[in-house]
Tab-separated table of C-alpha atoms and ligand atoms in Angstrom:
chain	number	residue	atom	x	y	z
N	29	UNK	CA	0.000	0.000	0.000
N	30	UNK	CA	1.621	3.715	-1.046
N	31	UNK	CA	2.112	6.272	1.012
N	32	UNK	CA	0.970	9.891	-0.152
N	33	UNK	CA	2.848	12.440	1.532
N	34	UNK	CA	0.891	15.957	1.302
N	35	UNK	CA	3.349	18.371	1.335
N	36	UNK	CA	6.852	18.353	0.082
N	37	UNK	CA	8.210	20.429	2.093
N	38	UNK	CA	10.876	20.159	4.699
N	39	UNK	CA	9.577	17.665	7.083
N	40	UNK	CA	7.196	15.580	4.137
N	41	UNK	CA	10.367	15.641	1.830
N	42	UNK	CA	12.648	14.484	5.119
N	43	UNK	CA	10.063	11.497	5.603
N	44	UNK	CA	9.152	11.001	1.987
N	45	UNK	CA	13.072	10.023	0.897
N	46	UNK	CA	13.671	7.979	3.738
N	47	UNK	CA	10.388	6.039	3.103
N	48	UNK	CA	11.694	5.858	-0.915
N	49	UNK	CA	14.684	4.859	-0.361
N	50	UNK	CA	14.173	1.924	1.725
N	51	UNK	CA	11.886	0.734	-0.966
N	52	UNK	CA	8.259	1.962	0.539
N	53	UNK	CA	5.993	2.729	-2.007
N	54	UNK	CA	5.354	6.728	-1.583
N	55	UNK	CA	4.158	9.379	-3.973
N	56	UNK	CA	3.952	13.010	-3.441
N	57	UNK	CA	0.847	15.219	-3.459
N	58	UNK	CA	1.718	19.190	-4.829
N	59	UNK	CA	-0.167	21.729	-4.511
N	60	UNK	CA	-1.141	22.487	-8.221
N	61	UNK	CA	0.358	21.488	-12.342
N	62	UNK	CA	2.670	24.599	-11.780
N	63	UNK	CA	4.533	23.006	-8.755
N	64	UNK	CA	3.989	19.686	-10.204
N	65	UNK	CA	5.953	20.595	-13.573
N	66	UNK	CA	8.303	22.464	-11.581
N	67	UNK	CA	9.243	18.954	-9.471
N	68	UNK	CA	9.477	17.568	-12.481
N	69	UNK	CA	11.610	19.521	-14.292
N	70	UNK	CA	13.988	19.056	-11.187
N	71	UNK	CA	13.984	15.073	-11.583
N	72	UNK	CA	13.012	14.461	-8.190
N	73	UNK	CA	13.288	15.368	-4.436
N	74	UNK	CA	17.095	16.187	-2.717
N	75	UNK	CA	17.966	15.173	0.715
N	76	UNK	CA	20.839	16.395	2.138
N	77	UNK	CA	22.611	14.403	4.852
N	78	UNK	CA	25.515	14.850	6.745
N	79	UNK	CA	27.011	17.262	3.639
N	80	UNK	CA	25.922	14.380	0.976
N	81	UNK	CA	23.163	15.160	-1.360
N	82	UNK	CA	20.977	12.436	-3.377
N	83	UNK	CA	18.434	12.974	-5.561
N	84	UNK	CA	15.138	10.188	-5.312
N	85	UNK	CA	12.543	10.246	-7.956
N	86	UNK	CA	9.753	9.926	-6.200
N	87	UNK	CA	7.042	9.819	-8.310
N	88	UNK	CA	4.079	12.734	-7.522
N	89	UNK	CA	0.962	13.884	-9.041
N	90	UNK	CA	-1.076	17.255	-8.236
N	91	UNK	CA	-4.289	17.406	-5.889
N	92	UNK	CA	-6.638	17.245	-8.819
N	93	UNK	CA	-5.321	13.588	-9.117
N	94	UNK	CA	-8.588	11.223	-9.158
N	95	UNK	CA	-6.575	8.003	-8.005
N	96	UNK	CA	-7.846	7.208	-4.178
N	97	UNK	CA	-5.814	7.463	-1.211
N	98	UNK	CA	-5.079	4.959	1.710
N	99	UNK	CA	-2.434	6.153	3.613
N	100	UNK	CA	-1.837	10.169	3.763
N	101	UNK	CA	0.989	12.535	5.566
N	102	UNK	CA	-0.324	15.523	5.988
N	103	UNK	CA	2.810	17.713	5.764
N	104	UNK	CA	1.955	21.286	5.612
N	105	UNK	CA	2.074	24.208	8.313
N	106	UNK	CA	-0.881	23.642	10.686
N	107	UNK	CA	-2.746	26.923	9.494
N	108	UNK	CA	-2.884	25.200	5.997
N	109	UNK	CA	-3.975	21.563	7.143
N	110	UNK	CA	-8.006	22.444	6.909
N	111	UNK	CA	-7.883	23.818	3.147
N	112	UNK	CA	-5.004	20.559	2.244
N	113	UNK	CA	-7.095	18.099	3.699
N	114	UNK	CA	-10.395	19.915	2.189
N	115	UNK	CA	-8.807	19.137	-1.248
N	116	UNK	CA	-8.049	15.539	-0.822
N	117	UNK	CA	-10.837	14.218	1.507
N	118	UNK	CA	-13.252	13.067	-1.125
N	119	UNK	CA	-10.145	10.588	-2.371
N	120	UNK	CA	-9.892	9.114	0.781
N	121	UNK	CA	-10.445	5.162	1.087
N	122	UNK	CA	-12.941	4.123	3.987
N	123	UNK	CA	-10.537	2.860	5.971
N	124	UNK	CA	-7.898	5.240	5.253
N	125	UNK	CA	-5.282	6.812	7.954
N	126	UNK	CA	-4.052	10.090	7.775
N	127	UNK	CA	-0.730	10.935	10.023
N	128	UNK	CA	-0.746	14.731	10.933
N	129	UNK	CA	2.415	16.367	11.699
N	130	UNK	CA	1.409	19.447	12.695
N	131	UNK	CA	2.965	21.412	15.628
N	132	UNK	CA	0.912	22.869	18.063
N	133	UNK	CA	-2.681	22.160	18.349
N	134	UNK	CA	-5.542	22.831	17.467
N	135	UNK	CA	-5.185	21.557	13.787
N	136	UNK	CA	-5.413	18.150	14.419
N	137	UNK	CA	-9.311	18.639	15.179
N	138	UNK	CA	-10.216	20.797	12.750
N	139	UNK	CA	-9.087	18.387	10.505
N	140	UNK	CA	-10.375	14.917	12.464
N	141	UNK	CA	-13.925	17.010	12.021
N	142	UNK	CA	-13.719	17.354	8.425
N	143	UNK	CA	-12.947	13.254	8.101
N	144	UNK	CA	-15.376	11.621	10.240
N	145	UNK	CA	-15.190	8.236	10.422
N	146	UNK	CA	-11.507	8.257	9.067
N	147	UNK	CA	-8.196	7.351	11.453
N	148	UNK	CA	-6.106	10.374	12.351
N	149	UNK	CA	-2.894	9.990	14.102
N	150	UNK	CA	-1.224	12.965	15.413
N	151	UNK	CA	2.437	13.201	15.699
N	152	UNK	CA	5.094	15.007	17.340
N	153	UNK	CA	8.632	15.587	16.123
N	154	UNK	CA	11.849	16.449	17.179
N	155	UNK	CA	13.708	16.010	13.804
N	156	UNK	CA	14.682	18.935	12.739
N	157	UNK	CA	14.789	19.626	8.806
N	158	UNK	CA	14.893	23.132	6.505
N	159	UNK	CA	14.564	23.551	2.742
N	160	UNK	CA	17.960	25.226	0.855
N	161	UNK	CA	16.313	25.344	-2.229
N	162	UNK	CA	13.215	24.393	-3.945
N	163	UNK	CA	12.878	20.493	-3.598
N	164	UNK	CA	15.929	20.225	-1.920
N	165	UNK	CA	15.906	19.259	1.911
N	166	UNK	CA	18.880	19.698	4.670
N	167	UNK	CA	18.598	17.218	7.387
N	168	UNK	CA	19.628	19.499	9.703
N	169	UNK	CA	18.709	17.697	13.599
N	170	UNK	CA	18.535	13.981	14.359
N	171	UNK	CA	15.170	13.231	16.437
N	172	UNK	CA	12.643	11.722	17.537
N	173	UNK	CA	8.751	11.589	15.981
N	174	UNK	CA	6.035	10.134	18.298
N	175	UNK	CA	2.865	9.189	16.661
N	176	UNK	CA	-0.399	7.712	18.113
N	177	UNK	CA	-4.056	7.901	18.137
N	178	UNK	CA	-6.216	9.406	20.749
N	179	UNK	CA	-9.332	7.326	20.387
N	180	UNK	CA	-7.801	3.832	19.732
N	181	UNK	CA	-4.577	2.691	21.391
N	182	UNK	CA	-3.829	0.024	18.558
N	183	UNK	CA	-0.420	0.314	17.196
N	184	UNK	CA	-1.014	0.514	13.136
N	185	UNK	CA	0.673	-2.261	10.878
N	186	UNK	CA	2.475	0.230	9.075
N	187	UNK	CA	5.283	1.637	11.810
N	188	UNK	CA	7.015	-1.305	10.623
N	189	UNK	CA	7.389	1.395	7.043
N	190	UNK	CA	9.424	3.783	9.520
N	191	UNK	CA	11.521	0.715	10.853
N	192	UNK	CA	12.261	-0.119	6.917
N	193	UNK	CA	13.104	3.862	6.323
N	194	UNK	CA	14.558	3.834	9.830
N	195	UNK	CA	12.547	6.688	11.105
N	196	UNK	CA	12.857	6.751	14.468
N	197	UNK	CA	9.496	6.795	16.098
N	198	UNK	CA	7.869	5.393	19.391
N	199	UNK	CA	3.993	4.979	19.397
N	200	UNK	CA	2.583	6.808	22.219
N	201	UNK	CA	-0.534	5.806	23.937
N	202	UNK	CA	-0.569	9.578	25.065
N	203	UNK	CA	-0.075	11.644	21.745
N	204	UNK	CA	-2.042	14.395	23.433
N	205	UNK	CA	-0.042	14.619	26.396
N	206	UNK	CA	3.207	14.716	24.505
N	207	UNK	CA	1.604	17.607	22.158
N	208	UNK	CA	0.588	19.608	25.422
N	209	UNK	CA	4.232	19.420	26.728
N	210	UNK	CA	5.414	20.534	23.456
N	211	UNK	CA	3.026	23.354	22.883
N	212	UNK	CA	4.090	24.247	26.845
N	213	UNK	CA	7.620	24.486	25.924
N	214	UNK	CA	7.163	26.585	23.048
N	215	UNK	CA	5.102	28.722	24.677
N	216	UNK	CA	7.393	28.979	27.264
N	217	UNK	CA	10.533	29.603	24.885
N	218	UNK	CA	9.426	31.005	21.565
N	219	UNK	CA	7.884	34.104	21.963
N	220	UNK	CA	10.120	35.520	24.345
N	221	UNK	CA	12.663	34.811	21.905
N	222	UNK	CA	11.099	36.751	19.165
N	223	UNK	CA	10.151	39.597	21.544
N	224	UNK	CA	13.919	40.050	23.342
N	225	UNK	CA	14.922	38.885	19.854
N	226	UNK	CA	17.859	36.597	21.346
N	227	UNK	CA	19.108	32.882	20.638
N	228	UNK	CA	17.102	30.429	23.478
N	229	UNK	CA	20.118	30.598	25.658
N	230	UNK	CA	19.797	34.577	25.991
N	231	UNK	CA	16.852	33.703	28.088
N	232	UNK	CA	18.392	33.350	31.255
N	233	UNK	CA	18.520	37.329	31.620
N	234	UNK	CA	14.833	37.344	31.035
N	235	UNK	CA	14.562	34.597	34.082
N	236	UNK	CA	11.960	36.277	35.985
N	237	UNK	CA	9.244	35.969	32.575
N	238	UNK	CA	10.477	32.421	31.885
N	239	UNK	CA	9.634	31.646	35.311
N	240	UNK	CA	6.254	33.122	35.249
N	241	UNK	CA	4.733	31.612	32.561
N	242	UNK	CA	6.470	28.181	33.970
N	243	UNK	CA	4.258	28.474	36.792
N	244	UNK	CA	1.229	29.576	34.155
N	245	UNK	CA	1.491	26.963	32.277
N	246	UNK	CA	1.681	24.568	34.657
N	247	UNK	CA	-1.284	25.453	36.270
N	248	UNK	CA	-3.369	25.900	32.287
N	249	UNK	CA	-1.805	21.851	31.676
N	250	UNK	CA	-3.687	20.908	35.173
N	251	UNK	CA	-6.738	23.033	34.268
N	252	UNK	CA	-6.526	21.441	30.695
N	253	UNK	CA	-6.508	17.816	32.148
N	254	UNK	CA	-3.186	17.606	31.310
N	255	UNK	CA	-1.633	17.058	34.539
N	256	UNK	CA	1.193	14.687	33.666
N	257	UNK	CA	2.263	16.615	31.091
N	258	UNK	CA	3.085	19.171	33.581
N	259	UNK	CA	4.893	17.248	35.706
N	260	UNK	CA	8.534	18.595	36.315
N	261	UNK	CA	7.696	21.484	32.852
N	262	UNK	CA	9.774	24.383	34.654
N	263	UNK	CA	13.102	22.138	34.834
N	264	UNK	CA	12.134	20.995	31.253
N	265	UNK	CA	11.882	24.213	30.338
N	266	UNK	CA	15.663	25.394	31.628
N	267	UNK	CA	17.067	22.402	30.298
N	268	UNK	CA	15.841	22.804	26.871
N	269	UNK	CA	16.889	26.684	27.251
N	270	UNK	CA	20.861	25.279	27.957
N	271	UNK	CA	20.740	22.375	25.606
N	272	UNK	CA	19.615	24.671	22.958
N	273	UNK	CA	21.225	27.536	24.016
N	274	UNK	CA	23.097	28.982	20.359
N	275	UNK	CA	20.109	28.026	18.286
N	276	UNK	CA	17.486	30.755	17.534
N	277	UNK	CA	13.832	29.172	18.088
N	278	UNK	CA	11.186	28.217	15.096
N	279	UNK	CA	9.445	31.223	15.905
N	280	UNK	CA	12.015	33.246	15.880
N	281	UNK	CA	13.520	32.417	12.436
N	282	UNK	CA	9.880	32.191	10.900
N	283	UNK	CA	9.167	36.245	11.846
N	284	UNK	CA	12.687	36.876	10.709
N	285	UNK	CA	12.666	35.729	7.389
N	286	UNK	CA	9.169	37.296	7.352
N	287	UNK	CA	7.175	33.777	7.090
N	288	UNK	CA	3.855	33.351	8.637
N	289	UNK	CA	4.151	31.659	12.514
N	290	UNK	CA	2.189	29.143	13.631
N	291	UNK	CA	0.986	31.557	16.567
N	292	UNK	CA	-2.462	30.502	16.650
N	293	UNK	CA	-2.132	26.944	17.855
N	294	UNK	CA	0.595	27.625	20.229
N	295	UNK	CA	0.534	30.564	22.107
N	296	UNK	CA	-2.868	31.461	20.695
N	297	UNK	CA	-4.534	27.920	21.778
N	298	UNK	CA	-2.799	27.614	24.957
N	299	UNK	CA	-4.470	31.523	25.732
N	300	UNK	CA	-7.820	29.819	24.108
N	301	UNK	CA	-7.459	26.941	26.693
N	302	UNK	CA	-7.130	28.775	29.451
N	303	UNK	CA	-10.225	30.843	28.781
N	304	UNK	CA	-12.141	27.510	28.477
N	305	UNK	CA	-10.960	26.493	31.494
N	306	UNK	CA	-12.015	30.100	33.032
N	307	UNK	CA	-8.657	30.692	34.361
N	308	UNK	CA	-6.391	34.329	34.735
N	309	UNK	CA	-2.968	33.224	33.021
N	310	UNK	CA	-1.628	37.234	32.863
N	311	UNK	CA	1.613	37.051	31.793
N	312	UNK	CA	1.098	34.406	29.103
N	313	UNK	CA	-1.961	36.486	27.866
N	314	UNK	CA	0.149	39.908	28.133
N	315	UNK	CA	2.850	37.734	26.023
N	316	UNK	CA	0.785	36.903	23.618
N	317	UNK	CA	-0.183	40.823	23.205
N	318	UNK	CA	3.273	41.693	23.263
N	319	UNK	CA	3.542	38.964	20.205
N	320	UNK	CA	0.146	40.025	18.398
N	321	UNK	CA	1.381	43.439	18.473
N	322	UNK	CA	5.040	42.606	16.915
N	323	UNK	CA	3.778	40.426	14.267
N	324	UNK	CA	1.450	43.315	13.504
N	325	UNK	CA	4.656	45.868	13.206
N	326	UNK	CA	6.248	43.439	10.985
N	327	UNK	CA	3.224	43.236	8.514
N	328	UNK	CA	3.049	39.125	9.791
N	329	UNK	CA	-0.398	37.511	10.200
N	330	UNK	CA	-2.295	37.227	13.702
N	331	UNK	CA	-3.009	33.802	12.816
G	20	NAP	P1	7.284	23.657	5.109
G	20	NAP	O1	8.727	23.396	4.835
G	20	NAP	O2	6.776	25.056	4.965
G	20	NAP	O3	6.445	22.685	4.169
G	20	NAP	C1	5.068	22.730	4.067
G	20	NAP	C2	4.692	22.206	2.700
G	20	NAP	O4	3.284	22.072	2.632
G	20	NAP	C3	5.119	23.117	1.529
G	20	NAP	O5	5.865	22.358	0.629
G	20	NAP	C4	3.805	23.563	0.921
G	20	NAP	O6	3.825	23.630	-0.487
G	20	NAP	C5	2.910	22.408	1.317
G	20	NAP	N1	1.495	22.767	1.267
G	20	NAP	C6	0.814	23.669	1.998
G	20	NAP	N2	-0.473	23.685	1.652
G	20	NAP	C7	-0.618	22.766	0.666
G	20	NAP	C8	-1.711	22.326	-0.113
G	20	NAP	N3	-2.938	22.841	0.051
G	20	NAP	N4	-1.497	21.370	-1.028
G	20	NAP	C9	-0.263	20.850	-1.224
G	20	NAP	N5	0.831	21.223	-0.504
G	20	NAP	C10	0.629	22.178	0.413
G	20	NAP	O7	6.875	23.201	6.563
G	20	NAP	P2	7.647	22.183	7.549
G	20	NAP	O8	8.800	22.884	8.163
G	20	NAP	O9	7.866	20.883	6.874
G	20	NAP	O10	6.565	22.033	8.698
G	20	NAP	C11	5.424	21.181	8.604
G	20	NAP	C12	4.896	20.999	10.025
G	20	NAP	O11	5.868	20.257	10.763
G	20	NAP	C13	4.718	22.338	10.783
G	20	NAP	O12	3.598	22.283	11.611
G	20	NAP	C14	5.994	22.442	11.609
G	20	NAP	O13	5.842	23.217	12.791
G	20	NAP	C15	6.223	20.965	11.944
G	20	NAP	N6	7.624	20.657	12.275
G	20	NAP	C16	8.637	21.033	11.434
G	20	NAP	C17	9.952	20.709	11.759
G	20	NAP	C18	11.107	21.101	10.856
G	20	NAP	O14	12.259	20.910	11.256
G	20	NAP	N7	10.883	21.621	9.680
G	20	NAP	C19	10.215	20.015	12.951
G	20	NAP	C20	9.167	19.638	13.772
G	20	NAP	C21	7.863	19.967	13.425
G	20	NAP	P3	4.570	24.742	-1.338
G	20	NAP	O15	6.018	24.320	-1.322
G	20	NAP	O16	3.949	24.607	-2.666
G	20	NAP	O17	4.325	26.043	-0.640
């Protein structure tokens, strides 16, 4: 059974070469004839590892392809998952599976709504992977990707693909907890380091906000249900800061190069969740002012 793999950007293309090139069947879904000629034209997808670079030639086809779909990565940004999905539903199988590797939240139900019926397994990575070109990939951060199912705790068949394309992955009976310690993390990094405008380790003169939306977060994972996902966050949260300390965050490097962030399900869920859950998180709503309002000097969406 093939693999389509929606998206071929920097995380689809980092799992779609893998997958090829251990001999998985996988095909690529573009976003319209344009980018479809353009892939084309290049003779297929580049991964570079480790300063090597091979070309696979994955074979792809455009979302106005008719031929039904069994087994889809959903690859894009989370703000474009709903309209990706939208185009594709009506060629999913019955029984299909779609794998959703979003960050954040918030996009995996908006698009479990839109497939009723259908199995949707959120992940969570830590691979890290950027584009130097079109359809050209840099490996740039070995990982980790976490994948499971929060309605049915059945490992799929199909993990044993990511052992063949050795992707390392661990099924998680508890995706949701592990994307609510994520999304806690980031909200607890990230936008301070767009708004100081410093590298994650530069955080440690800003110790008195990291520490205060620790404690905010902590108590919006609890309020959320969440509880063991808060377990031990704050220390989490300084030992990311040191073990990451030179890079610059996701965040930050998106508003720098002027892309669109993923602000609404990160910061702007967690401030949605805590509203839900009728609690006063201050400083992690005045943050995400502080955040609203620099996008907005930048000429970056709110959303
Ligand atoms: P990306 O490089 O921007 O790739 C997204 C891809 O989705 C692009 O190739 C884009 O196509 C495609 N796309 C968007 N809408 C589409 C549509 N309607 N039809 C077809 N293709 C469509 O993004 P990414 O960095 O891989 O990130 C994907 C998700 O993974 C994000 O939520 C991100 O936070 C998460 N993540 C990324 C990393 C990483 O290291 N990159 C690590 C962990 C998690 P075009 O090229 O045509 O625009």
């Amino acid at each position: 059974m093939s693999w389509h793999v929606l998206g071929a950007g920097s995380l689809g293309s980092l799992w779609a070469t893998r997958l090829f090139r251990a001999g998985v069947p996988v095909q690529l879904v573009l976003r319209n004839p344009q980018r479809l000629a353009a892939y084309l034209q290049a003779g297929g997808l580049t991964l570079v590892e480790q300063g090597q670079s091979e070309r696979y030639a994955i074979a792809a086809s455009d979302l106005s392809d008719p031929a039904p779909i069994a087994r889809l990565l959903l690859a894009c940004k989370a703000y474009d998952a709903v309209e990706a999905i939208a185009a594709v539903a009506h060629r999913l199988a019955p029984e299909a599976e779609v794998i959703l590797l979003q960050n954040g939240l918030g996009s995996q139900d908006e698009v479990a709504q839109q497939l009723p019926g259908r199995r949707c397994l959120p992940a969570s990575s830590t691979e890290g992977a950027f584009r130097d070109g079109d359809w050209r990939v840099v490996f740039a951060g070995q990982g980790h990707t976490w994948i499971g199912d929060p309605i049915d705790v059945t490992p799929p068949t199909w993990l044993s693909d990511l052992q063949r394309g050795q992707i390392p992955h661990t099924w998680s009976p508890d995706i949701l907890g592990r994307l609510w310690r994520k999304l806690a993390l980031n909200c607890a990094i990230n936008p301070l380091t767009v708004l100081h405008s410093c590298r994650n380790g530069e955080l440690v003169r800003h110790s008195d906000e990291v520490e205060a939306l620790c404690a905010e977060l902590v108590a919006l994972l609890i309020g959320s249900g969440q509880a063991e996902a808060a377990r031990d966050l704050r220390h989490e949260v300084w030992r990311v800061i040191e073990a990451t300390a030179a890079n610059y965050s996701s965040m930050y490097q998106d508003v720098a190069s002027a892309r669109r962030t993923e602000i609404s399900y990160l910061l702007g869920y967690a401030c949605a969740a805590a509203e839900q859950a009728a609690l006063q998180l201050p400083h992690l709503q005045a943050v995400h002012q502080r955040l609203l309002a620099h996008l907005d000097r930048h000429g970056l969406p709110r959303h």
